[in-house]
mmCIF file of C-alpha atoms and ligand atoms in Angstrom:
data_model
loop_
_atom_site.group_PDB
_atom_site.id
_atom_site.type_symbol
_atom_site.label_atom_id
_atom_site.label_comp_id
_atom_site.label_asym_id
_atom_site.label_seq_id
_atom_site.Cartn_x
_atom_site.Cartn_y
_atom_site.Cartn_z
ATOM 1 C CA MET A 1215 0.000 0.000 0.000
ATOM 2 C CA ASN A 1216 1.178 3.518 -0.843
ATOM 3 C CA ASP A 1217 2.313 5.331 2.319
ATOM 4 C CA GLU A 1218 3.477 8.571 0.702
ATOM 5 C CA PRO A 1219 2.039 11.674 2.399
ATOM 6 C CA LEU A 1220 -1.081 13.028 0.718
ATOM 7 C CA ALA A 1221 -0.717 16.088 -1.481
ATOM 8 C CA PRO A 1222 -2.616 19.177 -0.283
ATOM 9 C CA GLY A 1223 -5.977 19.594 -1.999
ATOM 10 C CA LEU A 1224 -9.625 18.599 -2.097
ATOM 11 C CA TYR A 1225 -10.450 14.873 -2.225
ATOM 12 C CA ILE A 1226 -13.925 13.886 -3.483
ATOM 13 C CA VAL A 1227 -14.325 10.448 -1.951
ATOM 14 C CA ALA A 1228 -16.990 7.892 -2.885
ATOM 15 C CA THR A 1229 -18.327 5.769 -0.017
ATOM 16 C CA PRO A 1230 -20.482 2.581 -0.012
ATOM 17 C CA ILE A 1231 -24.198 2.634 -0.948
ATOM 18 C CA GLY A 1232 -25.044 -0.081 1.572
ATOM 19 C CA ASN A 1233 -22.437 -2.781 2.066
ATOM 20 C CA LEU A 1234 -19.569 -1.203 4.014
ATOM 21 C CA GLU A 1235 -17.054 -3.468 2.249
ATOM 22 C CA ASP A 1236 -17.621 -1.495 -0.961
ATOM 23 C CA ILE A 1237 -14.869 1.018 -0.351
ATOM 24 C CA THR A 1238 -11.464 1.163 -1.985
ATOM 25 C CA LEU A 1239 -8.114 0.856 -0.223
ATOM 26 C CA ARG A 1240 -7.223 4.286 -1.573
ATOM 27 C CA ALA A 1241 -10.429 5.843 -0.184
ATOM 28 C CA LEU A 1242 -9.620 4.432 3.259
ATOM 29 C CA ARG A 1243 -6.055 5.768 3.093
ATOM 30 C CA VAL A 1244 -7.291 9.210 2.046
ATOM 31 C CA LEU A 1245 -9.959 9.324 4.781
ATOM 32 C CA ARG A 1246 -7.345 8.284 7.327
ATOM 33 C CA SER A 1247 -4.753 10.840 6.176
ATOM 34 C CA VAL A 1248 -6.659 14.055 5.410
ATOM 35 C CA ASP A 1249 -6.863 16.863 7.970
ATOM 36 C CA ARG A 1250 -10.654 16.888 7.946
ATOM 37 C CA ILE A 1251 -13.609 15.144 6.377
ATOM 38 C CA ALA A 1252 -16.572 17.312 5.298
ATOM 39 C CA CYS A 1253 -19.638 15.063 5.657
ATOM 40 C CA GLU A 1254 -23.240 15.428 4.526
ATOM 41 C CA ASP A 1255 -24.199 13.913 7.906
ATOM 42 C CA THR A 1256 -21.403 13.323 10.391
ATOM 43 C CA ARG A 1257 -23.366 10.603 12.246
ATOM 44 C CA GLN A 1258 -23.856 8.604 9.072
ATOM 45 C CA THR A 1259 -20.185 8.838 8.067
ATOM 46 C CA ARG A 1260 -19.099 7.994 11.603
ATOM 47 C CA LYS A 1261 -20.506 4.446 11.137
ATOM 48 C CA LEU A 1262 -18.137 3.932 8.198
ATOM 49 C CA LEU A 1263 -15.169 5.546 9.930
ATOM 50 C CA ASP A 1264 -15.715 3.482 13.107
ATOM 51 C CA ARG A 1265 -15.865 0.286 11.081
ATOM 52 C CA TYR A 1266 -12.361 1.024 9.728
ATOM 53 C CA GLY A 1267 -10.940 2.599 12.917
ATOM 54 C CA ILE A 1268 -10.551 6.042 11.296
ATOM 55 C CA THR A 1269 -10.415 8.926 13.754
ATOM 56 C CA THR A 1270 -9.990 11.899 11.373
ATOM 57 C CA PRO A 1271 -12.022 14.953 12.545
ATOM 58 C CA THR A 1272 -15.316 15.485 10.694
ATOM 59 C CA ILE A 1273 -17.310 18.617 9.944
ATOM 60 C CA SER A 1274 -20.867 18.790 8.628
ATOM 61 C CA SER A 1275 -21.522 20.106 5.149
ATOM 62 C CA HIS A 1276 -24.950 19.542 3.673
ATOM 63 C CA GLU A 1277 -27.065 21.119 0.945
ATOM 64 C CA HIS A 1278 -28.138 23.962 3.269
ATOM 65 C CA ASN A 1279 -24.654 25.108 4.268
ATOM 66 C CA GLU A 1280 -22.489 23.856 1.387
ATOM 67 C CA ALA A 1281 -21.798 27.351 -0.030
ATOM 68 C CA GLU A 1282 -20.862 28.830 3.340
ATOM 69 C CA ARG A 1283 -18.851 25.753 4.359
ATOM 70 C CA SER A 1284 -16.985 25.723 1.093
ATOM 71 C CA ARG A 1285 -15.803 29.331 1.676
ATOM 72 C CA GLN A 1286 -14.418 28.300 5.061
ATOM 73 C CA LEU A 1287 -12.792 25.112 3.801
ATOM 74 C CA ILE A 1288 -11.356 26.834 0.724
ATOM 75 C CA GLN A 1289 -9.492 29.143 3.072
ATOM 76 C CA GLU A 1290 -8.009 26.108 4.838
ATOM 77 C CA LEU A 1291 -7.152 24.520 1.485
ATOM 78 C CA LYS A 1292 -5.388 27.710 0.407
ATOM 79 C CA ASN A 1293 -3.274 27.325 3.536
ATOM 80 C CA GLY A 1294 -2.225 23.858 2.376
ATOM 81 C CA ALA A 1295 -4.845 21.636 4.061
ATOM 82 C CA ARG A 1296 -5.978 18.247 2.731
ATOM 83 C CA ILE A 1297 -9.742 17.941 2.953
ATOM 84 C CA ALA A 1298 -12.029 15.062 1.945
ATOM 85 C CA VAL A 1299 -15.667 15.520 0.979
ATOM 86 C CA VAL A 1300 -18.058 12.593 1.428
ATOM 87 C CA SER A 1301 -21.837 12.248 1.153
ATOM 88 C CA ASP A 1302 -24.059 9.845 3.093
ATOM 89 C CA ALA A 1303 -23.610 7.199 0.415
ATOM 90 C CA GLY A 1304 -22.087 6.889 -3.022
ATOM 91 C CA THR A 1305 -20.310 9.561 -4.999
ATOM 92 C CA PRO A 1306 -20.491 13.163 -3.754
ATOM 93 C CA GLY A 1307 -21.884 15.627 -6.291
ATOM 94 C CA ILE A 1308 -24.265 13.087 -7.854
ATOM 95 C CA SER A 1309 -27.712 14.053 -6.466
ATOM 96 C CA ASP A 1310 -25.694 14.949 -3.362
ATOM 97 C CA PRO A 1311 -23.576 17.867 -2.092
ATOM 98 C CA GLY A 1312 -20.106 18.098 -3.622
ATOM 99 C CA MET A 1313 -20.370 20.148 -6.811
ATOM 100 C CA ILE A 1314 -20.085 23.532 -5.094
ATOM 101 C CA PHE A 1315 -16.887 22.407 -3.320
ATOM 102 C CA ALA A 1316 -15.327 21.214 -6.542
ATOM 103 C CA GLN A 1317 -16.262 24.420 -8.383
ATOM 104 C CA ALA A 1318 -14.964 26.645 -5.584
ATOM 105 C CA ALA A 1319 -11.667 24.749 -5.359
ATOM 106 C CA ILE A 1320 -11.126 24.829 -9.135
ATOM 107 C CA ALA A 1321 -11.848 28.576 -9.206
ATOM 108 C CA GLU A 1322 -9.083 29.056 -6.632
ATOM 109 C CA GLY A 1323 -6.597 26.843 -8.470
ATOM 110 C CA ILE A 1324 -6.707 24.192 -5.708
ATOM 111 C CA PRO A 1325 -6.103 20.599 -6.902
ATOM 112 C CA VAL A 1326 -9.214 18.399 -6.869
ATOM 113 C CA PHE A 1327 -8.612 14.637 -6.599
ATOM 114 C CA PRO A 1328 -11.495 12.258 -7.402
ATOM 115 C CA ILE A 1329 -11.425 9.022 -5.396
ATOM 116 C CA PRO A 1330 -13.804 6.775 -7.365
ATOM 117 C CA GLY A 1331 -16.084 4.155 -5.904
ATOM 118 C CA ALA A 1332 -19.729 3.249 -5.401
ATOM 119 C CA ASN A 1333 -22.523 5.007 -7.250
ATOM 120 C CA ALA A 1334 -26.125 3.795 -7.168
ATOM 121 C CA ALA A 1335 -27.021 4.807 -10.746
ATOM 122 C CA LEU A 1336 -24.119 2.981 -12.422
ATOM 123 C CA THR A 1337 -24.403 -0.016 -10.105
ATOM 124 C CA ALA A 1338 -28.056 -0.408 -11.137
ATOM 125 C CA LEU A 1339 -27.314 0.185 -14.810
ATOM 126 C CA VAL A 1340 -24.644 -2.502 -15.170
ATOM 127 C CA ALA A 1341 -26.855 -5.172 -13.565
ATOM 128 C CA SER A 1342 -30.062 -4.088 -15.309
ATOM 129 C CA GLY A 1343 -29.560 -5.918 -18.575
ATOM 130 C CA LEU A 1344 -30.646 -2.756 -20.413
ATOM 131 C CA ASN A 1345 -28.622 -0.770 -22.945
ATOM 132 C CA THR A 1346 -25.391 0.468 -21.341
ATOM 133 C CA ASP A 1347 -24.023 2.012 -24.568
ATOM 134 C CA HIS A 1348 -26.391 4.946 -24.407
ATOM 135 C CA PHE A 1349 -27.856 6.069 -21.123
ATOM 136 C CA SER A 1350 -28.984 9.324 -19.538
ATOM 137 C CA PHE A 1351 -28.725 10.033 -15.853
ATOM 138 C CA ILE A 1352 -31.847 11.949 -14.823
ATOM 139 C CA GLY A 1353 -31.612 11.804 -11.017
ATOM 140 C CA PHE A 1354 -34.777 12.685 -9.089
ATOM 141 C CA LEU A 1355 -37.908 13.706 -11.012
ATOM 142 C CA PRO A 1356 -39.951 16.619 -9.625
ATOM 143 C CA PRO A 1357 -42.004 15.351 -6.635
ATOM 144 C CA LYS A 1358 -45.329 16.946 -7.721
ATOM 145 C CA ALA A 1359 -47.467 14.763 -9.986
ATOM 146 C CA GLY A 1360 -48.051 17.354 -12.725
ATOM 147 C CA ALA A 1361 -44.438 18.452 -12.977
ATOM 148 C CA ARG A 1362 -43.238 14.834 -12.946
ATOM 149 C CA ARG A 1363 -45.534 13.923 -15.823
ATOM 150 C CA THR A 1364 -44.399 16.992 -17.757
ATOM 151 C CA ALA A 1365 -40.755 16.010 -17.201
ATOM 152 C CA LEU A 1366 -41.379 12.463 -18.465
ATOM 153 C CA GLU A 1367 -43.240 13.722 -21.534
ATOM 154 C CA GLY A 1368 -40.340 16.082 -22.200
ATOM 155 C CA LEU A 1369 -37.893 13.160 -21.974
ATOM 156 C CA ALA A 1370 -40.018 11.101 -24.367
ATOM 157 C CA ARG A 1371 -40.082 13.942 -26.876
ATOM 158 C CA THR A 1372 -36.338 14.541 -26.758
ATOM 159 C CA THR A 1373 -35.220 10.893 -26.862
ATOM 160 C CA ALA A 1374 -34.067 10.457 -30.454
ATOM 161 C CA ASP A 1375 -32.241 7.099 -30.115
ATOM 162 C CA PRO A 1376 -32.968 4.138 -27.848
ATOM 163 C CA THR A 1377 -31.473 5.017 -24.492
ATOM 164 C CA THR A 1378 -31.673 3.874 -20.893
ATOM 165 C CA LEU A 1379 -32.984 6.542 -18.529
ATOM 166 C CA VAL A 1380 -31.603 6.234 -15.004
ATOM 167 C CA LEU A 1381 -33.722 7.781 -12.261
ATOM 168 C CA HIS A 1382 -33.717 7.972 -8.490
ATOM 169 C CA GLU A 1383 -37.152 7.368 -7.016
ATOM 170 C CA ALA A 1384 -38.683 7.255 -3.550
ATOM 171 C CA PRO A 1385 -40.694 4.198 -2.441
ATOM 172 C CA HIS A 1386 -43.861 6.221 -1.727
ATOM 173 C CA ARG A 1387 -43.915 7.604 -5.286
ATOM 174 C CA ILE A 1388 -42.765 4.612 -7.317
ATOM 175 C CA VAL A 1389 -46.198 3.217 -8.246
ATOM 176 C CA GLU A 1390 -47.392 6.624 -9.500
ATOM 177 C CA THR A 1391 -44.191 7.170 -11.462
ATOM 178 C CA LEU A 1392 -44.551 3.748 -13.110
ATOM 179 C CA ALA A 1393 -48.142 4.656 -14.056
ATOM 180 C CA ASP A 1394 -46.830 7.835 -15.709
ATOM 181 C CA ILE A 1395 -44.155 5.887 -17.585
ATOM 182 C CA GLU A 1396 -46.836 3.483 -18.745
ATOM 183 C CA SER A 1397 -48.944 6.262 -20.196
ATOM 184 C CA VAL A 1398 -45.984 7.984 -21.867
ATOM 185 C CA TRP A 1399 -44.106 4.945 -23.290
ATOM 186 C CA GLY A 1400 -46.912 2.357 -23.204
ATOM 187 C CA PRO A 1401 -47.590 -0.676 -20.936
ATOM 188 C CA ASP A 1402 -44.940 -2.851 -22.612
ATOM 189 C CA CYS A 1403 -42.047 -0.457 -22.030
ATOM 190 C CA ARG A 1404 -39.253 -2.437 -20.350
ATOM 191 C CA ILE A 1405 -38.118 -1.162 -16.980
ATOM 192 C CA VAL A 1406 -35.849 -2.362 -14.184
ATOM 193 C CA LEU A 1407 -36.268 -1.416 -10.556
ATOM 194 C CA ALA A 1408 -33.083 -1.892 -8.513
ATOM 195 C CA ARG A 1409 -33.942 -1.857 -4.818
ATOM 196 C CA GLU A 1410 -31.659 -1.944 -1.776
ATOM 197 C CA MET A 1411 -28.574 -2.753 -3.834
ATOM 198 C CA THR A 1412 -25.641 -4.297 -1.957
ATOM 199 C CA LYS A 1413 -27.840 -4.695 1.144
ATOM 200 C CA VAL A 1414 -29.534 -7.762 2.658
ATOM 201 C CA HIS A 1415 -32.811 -7.216 0.788
ATOM 202 C CA GLU A 1416 -31.291 -6.406 -2.603
ATOM 203 C CA GLU A 1417 -33.881 -6.963 -5.335
ATOM 204 C CA PHE A 1418 -34.059 -6.394 -9.092
ATOM 205 C CA LEU A 1419 -37.515 -6.303 -10.676
ATOM 206 C CA ARG A 1420 -37.281 -6.552 -14.457
ATOM 207 C CA GLY A 1421 -40.151 -6.548 -16.940
ATOM 208 C CA ALA A 1422 -42.876 -4.596 -18.685
ATOM 209 C CA VAL A 1423 -43.763 -1.470 -16.747
ATOM 210 C CA GLN A 1424 -47.404 -2.483 -16.344
ATOM 211 C CA SER A 1425 -46.551 -5.855 -14.846
ATOM 212 C CA VAL A 1426 -43.911 -4.433 -12.466
ATOM 213 C CA ARG A 1427 -46.347 -1.709 -11.380
ATOM 214 C CA GLU A 1428 -49.078 -4.288 -10.651
ATOM 215 C CA GLN A 1429 -46.596 -6.458 -8.766
ATOM 216 C CA LEU A 1430 -45.529 -3.544 -6.561
ATOM 217 C CA ALA A 1431 -49.056 -2.227 -6.041
ATOM 218 C CA ALA A 1432 -50.064 -5.646 -4.686
ATOM 219 C CA ARG A 1433 -47.432 -5.485 -1.923
ATOM 220 C CA ALA A 1434 -48.461 -4.531 1.598
ATOM 221 C CA SER A 1435 -45.606 -2.027 1.725
ATOM 222 C CA ILE A 1436 -42.873 -0.778 -0.570
ATOM 223 C CA ARG A 1437 -39.658 0.162 1.154
ATOM 224 C CA GLY A 1438 -36.028 0.911 0.594
ATOM 225 C CA GLU A 1439 -33.847 2.931 -1.701
ATOM 226 C CA MET A 1440 -34.396 2.428 -5.395
ATOM 227 C CA VAL A 1441 -33.057 3.255 -8.825
ATOM 228 C CA LEU A 1442 -35.471 3.049 -11.730
ATOM 229 C CA LEU A 1443 -34.221 2.337 -15.251
ATOM 230 C CA VAL A 1444 -36.382 2.846 -18.318
ATOM 231 C CA ASP A 1445 -35.691 1.332 -21.741
ATOM 232 C CA ALA A 1446 -36.749 4.528 -23.494
ATOM 233 C CA LYS A 1447 -37.444 3.911 -27.139
ATOM 234 C CA PRO A 1448 -38.139 6.962 -29.287
ATOM 235 C CA VAL A 1449 -41.862 7.687 -29.497
ATOM 236 C CA SER A 1450 -43.429 9.957 -32.064
ATOM 237 C CA ALA A 1451 -44.186 13.459 -30.787
ATOM 238 C CA GLU A 1452 -47.857 12.696 -31.233
ATOM 239 C CA LEU A 1453 -47.676 9.538 -29.129
ATOM 240 C CA ALA A 1454 -45.523 11.109 -26.432
ATOM 241 C CA VAL A 1455 -48.127 13.703 -25.724
ATOM 242 C CA GLY A 1456 -51.132 12.270 -27.533
ATOM 243 C CA SER A 1457 -51.677 9.719 -24.768
ATOM 244 C CA THR A 1458 -53.042 12.615 -22.749
ATOM 245 C CA SER A 1459 -55.864 14.660 -24.217
ATOM 246 C CA VAL A 1460 -55.705 18.434 -23.849
ATOM 247 C CA GLN A 1461 -58.772 18.179 -21.592
ATOM 248 C CA ALA A 1462 -57.107 15.612 -19.319
ATOM 249 C CA ARG A 1463 -53.838 17.536 -19.148
ATOM 250 C CA LEU A 1464 -55.761 20.754 -18.457
ATOM 251 C CA ALA A 1465 -57.649 19.141 -15.570
ATOM 252 C CA GLU A 1466 -54.391 17.676 -14.247
ATOM 253 C CA LEU A 1467 -52.586 21.032 -14.260
ATOM 254 C CA GLN A 1468 -55.539 22.827 -12.675
ATOM 255 C CA LYS A 1469 -55.725 20.227 -9.918
ATOM 256 C CA SER A 1470 -52.058 19.603 -9.184
ATOM 257 C CA GLU A 1471 -50.641 23.083 -9.710
ATOM 258 C CA GLY A 1472 -53.739 25.277 -9.306
ATOM 259 C CA LEU A 1473 -53.239 26.925 -12.730
ATOM 260 C CA THR A 1474 -56.005 28.964 -14.369
ATOM 261 C CA GLU A 1475 -57.355 27.579 -17.650
ATOM 262 C CA LYS A 1476 -55.457 30.280 -19.565
ATOM 263 C CA ASP A 1477 -52.128 29.545 -17.870
ATOM 264 C CA ALA A 1478 -52.613 25.801 -18.164
ATOM 265 C CA LEU A 1479 -53.293 26.092 -21.917
ATOM 266 C CA LYS A 1480 -50.178 28.226 -22.318
ATOM 267 C CA ARG A 1481 -48.169 25.539 -20.514
ATOM 268 C CA ILE A 1482 -49.637 22.732 -22.654
ATOM 269 C CA ALA A 1483 -48.794 24.677 -25.815
ATOM 270 C CA ARG A 1484 -45.207 25.053 -24.590
ATOM 271 C CA GLU A 1485 -44.989 21.352 -23.647
ATOM 272 C CA ARG A 1486 -46.184 20.307 -27.110
ATOM 273 C CA GLY A 1487 -44.234 22.888 -29.033
ATOM 274 C CA VAL A 1488 -47.354 24.275 -30.764
ATOM 275 C CA SER A 1489 -49.141 27.636 -30.649
ATOM 276 C CA LYS A 1490 -51.723 28.542 -27.986
ATOM 277 C CA SER A 1491 -54.396 28.897 -30.652
ATOM 278 C CA GLU A 1492 -53.742 25.356 -31.875
ATOM 279 C CA ILE A 1493 -54.182 24.013 -28.350
ATOM 280 C CA TRP A 1494 -57.349 26.090 -27.951
ATOM 281 C CA ARG A 1495 -58.793 24.670 -31.186
ATOM 282 C CA GLU A 1496 -57.858 21.132 -30.111
ATOM 283 C CA LEU A 1497 -59.626 21.675 -26.778
ATOM 284 C CA GLN A 1498 -62.773 22.871 -28.577
ATOM 285 C CA ARG A 1499 -62.647 19.785 -30.827
ATOM 286 C CA GLU A 1500 -62.267 17.467 -27.824
ATOM 287 C CA ARG A 1501 -65.137 19.207 -25.990
ATOM 288 C CA ALA A 1502 -67.365 18.877 -29.045
ATOM 289 C CA TRP A 1503 -66.808 15.101 -29.014
ATOM 290 C CA THR A 1504 -67.402 14.513 -25.310
HETATM 291 N N1 SAM B 2695 -24.567 10.212 -4.557
HETATM 292 C C1 SAM B 2695 -25.289 8.963 -4.510
HETATM 293 C C2 SAM B 2695 -24.652 7.981 -5.482
HETATM 294 O O1 SAM B 2695 -23.585 8.272 -6.022
HETATM 295 O O2 SAM B 2695 -25.190 6.899 -5.640
HETATM 296 C C3 SAM B 2695 -26.770 9.181 -4.770
HETATM 297 C C4 SAM B 2695 -27.422 9.990 -3.686
HETATM 298 S S1 SAM B 2695 -29.130 10.239 -3.870
HETATM 299 C C5 SAM B 2695 -29.431 11.438 -2.619
HETATM 300 C C6 SAM B 2695 -29.845 8.846 -3.077
HETATM 301 C C7 SAM B 2695 -30.606 7.966 -4.068
HETATM 302 O O3 SAM B 2695 -29.706 7.026 -4.647
HETATM 303 C C8 SAM B 2695 -31.665 7.130 -3.400
HETATM 304 O O4 SAM B 2695 -32.883 7.829 -3.254
HETATM 305 C C9 SAM B 2695 -31.815 5.990 -4.389
HETATM 306 O O5 SAM B 2695 -32.555 6.422 -5.523
HETATM 307 C C10 SAM B 2695 -30.350 5.792 -4.813
HETATM 308 N N2 SAM B 2695 -29.694 4.796 -3.952
HETATM 309 C C11 SAM B 2695 -28.738 5.024 -3.027
HETATM 310 N N3 SAM B 2695 -28.350 3.858 -2.478
HETATM 311 C C12 SAM B 2695 -29.064 2.879 -3.053
HETATM 312 C C13 SAM B 2695 -29.128 1.470 -2.910
HETATM 313 N N4 SAM B 2695 -28.371 0.833 -2.039
HETATM 314 N N5 SAM B 2695 -30.005 0.771 -3.694
HETATM 315 C C14 SAM B 2695 -30.806 1.425 -4.574
HETATM 316 N N6 SAM B 2695 -30.784 2.757 -4.747
HETATM 317 C C15 SAM B 2695 -29.930 3.480 -4.014
#
């Protein structure tokens, strides 16, 4: 093992996403040797440090104080300190604090050293069996139903080649999100749900979105951390949005986001890339038929 002293600078260190053995020898050496570890949650990181007998001082740095903390730590780095940044799990900066630190250090000419390791999105992708040549990391979708649906429709419209979409999702929203995917890409769209990876209850559900949704909905409870992968085939613009009538989308936006009819129609026109008058005419046509 390398026992050279660590160079001064900022170390972005990946930590396990469940199984504490998933950490590299280099990550352990860096965590042991830096002057301080900036943690998203010091209590969470302490479990990892205790497991490996690491006593390096920690300091909290989460999404609410990352900018302020980074100013303070940048000052220490300018004075020649060696500081590690870790998140609760996985790679810092990926749906987690870390980016602001890296940007601030680079702006000050401070070396930034990545220490690679676990990442939930890539771990799920490589075991999914879906296309790994082309994939898009989406992270978390908006939590509100209307905005989430809009985001998915936007993804369907902009997906030109077959690609795997990689999303983070919460257990209490997964069934609704699968229902949205079903209406945007159709019931046969292939998906993979990677749950509790590297932990005791690790589970991969693979299949058509409709069948996975029904399987989950039948469970007494849905728990754990999960990554959702979607085999997103290109859909025609008409299909991507045509699955929802203007009337249905209008009602959805009025209910979920409290928009007036005028504002909702403006939004729908923007979503579909057509003029407001076209959407208005379409609405009149739909109303005439119902
Ligand atoms: N920075 C982390 C990374 O590199 O993996 C991601 C942090 S993000 C706040 C947390 C999300 O990652 C969870 O909501 C879940 O979607 C996913 N995740 C983390 N650990 C997981 C695991 N063991 N199994 C499945 N998904 C996991």
